[in-house]
Each structure stands twice: as C-alpha cells, then as structure tokens.
Amino acid sequence: MAEVDKNTTNWPDLAGALYDKLTERHAELTYDFDNVEVSVPSGAGEKAEHSTWKFNGSISIRGRNLE
C-alpha cells in the first residue's frame, strides 16, 4: 500500500493504514454483533430497493505479513 499521510482525511486511507499496522504486528480484531440490522441497497439512486441483513455472532480479522 502507498505511504499514507499522517493526517488521513478519508475512510479508505484510514482503513488501509490500520490494516497495514495490524499486519505488521500480527494483530487480531474480533467484532461481536447482537441483533444488528443493515439496510443494503440493490443499486445506486433514489429508487433503489433495499434488503435487510441481520447479524448475530462474531467476526475475527487477523493480520499477518506474507513477506
């Protein structure tokens, strides 16, 4: 990933920088969800239909350096 400015101003750069740091440190993040509902659009625009996705449980993300 490209070098990220220390004053990150957008979410994609922030997420990328965080992933890089986690990978360097072999870190693991665990997210726990309890009755989370997300409305997912079928496309872009005002008339897009939405589906509701429901989450319960955990997601673990592990970082490791493949070099």
Short mmCIF file of C-alpha atoms in Angstrom, two decimals:
data_model
loop_
_atom_site.label_atom_id
_atom_site.label_comp_id
_atom_site.label_asym_id
_atom_site.label_seq_id
_atom_site.Cartn_x
_atom_site.Cartn_y
_atom_site.Cartn_z
CA MET A 1 0.00 0.00 0.00
CA ALA A 2 1.20 3.53 -0.72
CA GLU A 3 2.60 5.70 2.05
CA VAL A 4 -0.28 7.32 3.92
CA ASP A 5 -0.13 10.91 5.18
CA LYS A 6 -0.17 11.12 8.99
CA ASN A 7 -3.25 13.35 8.72
CA THR A 8 -5.56 10.92 6.92
CA THR A 9 -8.76 12.64 5.84
CA ASN A 10 -10.85 9.82 4.32
CA TRP A 11 -12.11 6.40 5.39
CA PRO A 12 -10.43 4.26 2.69
CA ASP A 13 -6.97 5.63 3.53
CA LEU A 14 -7.63 5.24 7.25
CA ALA A 15 -8.77 1.63 6.80
CA GLY A 16 -5.74 0.83 4.64
CA ALA A 17 -3.31 2.37 7.12
CA LEU A 18 -4.95 0.49 10.00
CA TYR A 19 -4.76 -2.81 8.09
CA ASP A 20 -1.06 -2.21 7.36
CA LYS A 21 -0.33 -1.58 11.06
CA LEU A 22 -2.29 -4.66 12.13
CA THR A 23 -0.47 -6.81 9.60
CA GLU A 24 2.92 -5.59 10.81
CA ARG A 25 2.00 -6.54 14.38
CA HIS A 26 0.19 -9.84 13.65
CA ALA A 27 -2.84 -8.41 15.44
CA GLU A 28 -6.34 -9.83 15.67
CA LEU A 29 -9.60 -7.89 15.95
CA THR A 30 -12.86 -9.52 16.99
CA TYR A 31 -16.20 -7.84 16.39
CA ASP A 32 -19.25 -9.12 18.28
CA PHE A 33 -22.71 -8.45 16.86
CA ASP A 34 -26.03 -8.76 18.67
CA ASN A 35 -29.18 -8.14 16.60
CA VAL A 36 -27.51 -5.77 14.13
CA GLU A 37 -29.61 -4.85 11.09
CA VAL A 38 -28.18 -3.25 7.95
CA SER A 39 -30.27 -1.93 5.08
CA VAL A 40 -28.44 -2.88 1.84
CA PRO A 41 -29.45 -1.12 -1.40
CA SER A 42 -29.88 -3.08 -4.64
CA GLY A 43 -28.13 -0.30 -6.56
CA ALA A 44 -27.39 3.41 -6.65
CA GLY A 45 -30.06 6.05 -6.89
CA GLU A 46 -33.16 7.22 -5.08
CA LYS A 47 -35.38 4.36 -6.29
CA ALA A 48 -33.10 1.50 -5.25
CA GLU A 49 -34.81 -1.26 -3.32
CA HIS A 50 -33.32 -2.36 -0.01
CA SER A 51 -32.85 -5.70 1.72
CA THR A 52 -32.35 -6.03 5.46
CA TRP A 53 -29.39 -8.12 6.54
CA LYS A 54 -29.32 -9.29 10.18
CA PHE A 55 -26.16 -10.21 12.07
CA ASN A 56 -25.57 -12.16 15.26
CA GLY A 57 -22.23 -13.60 16.28
CA SER A 58 -18.57 -12.74 15.87
CA ILE A 59 -16.16 -11.87 13.08
CA SER A 60 -12.41 -12.17 13.66
CA ILE A 61 -9.87 -10.40 11.46
CA ARG A 62 -6.24 -11.46 11.71
CA GLY A 63 -3.35 -9.64 10.14
CA ARG A 64 -0.15 -11.30 9.06
CA ASN A 65 2.69 -10.22 6.87
CA LEU A 66 3.18 -12.56 3.89
CA GLU A 67 6.67 -11.30 3.06
#
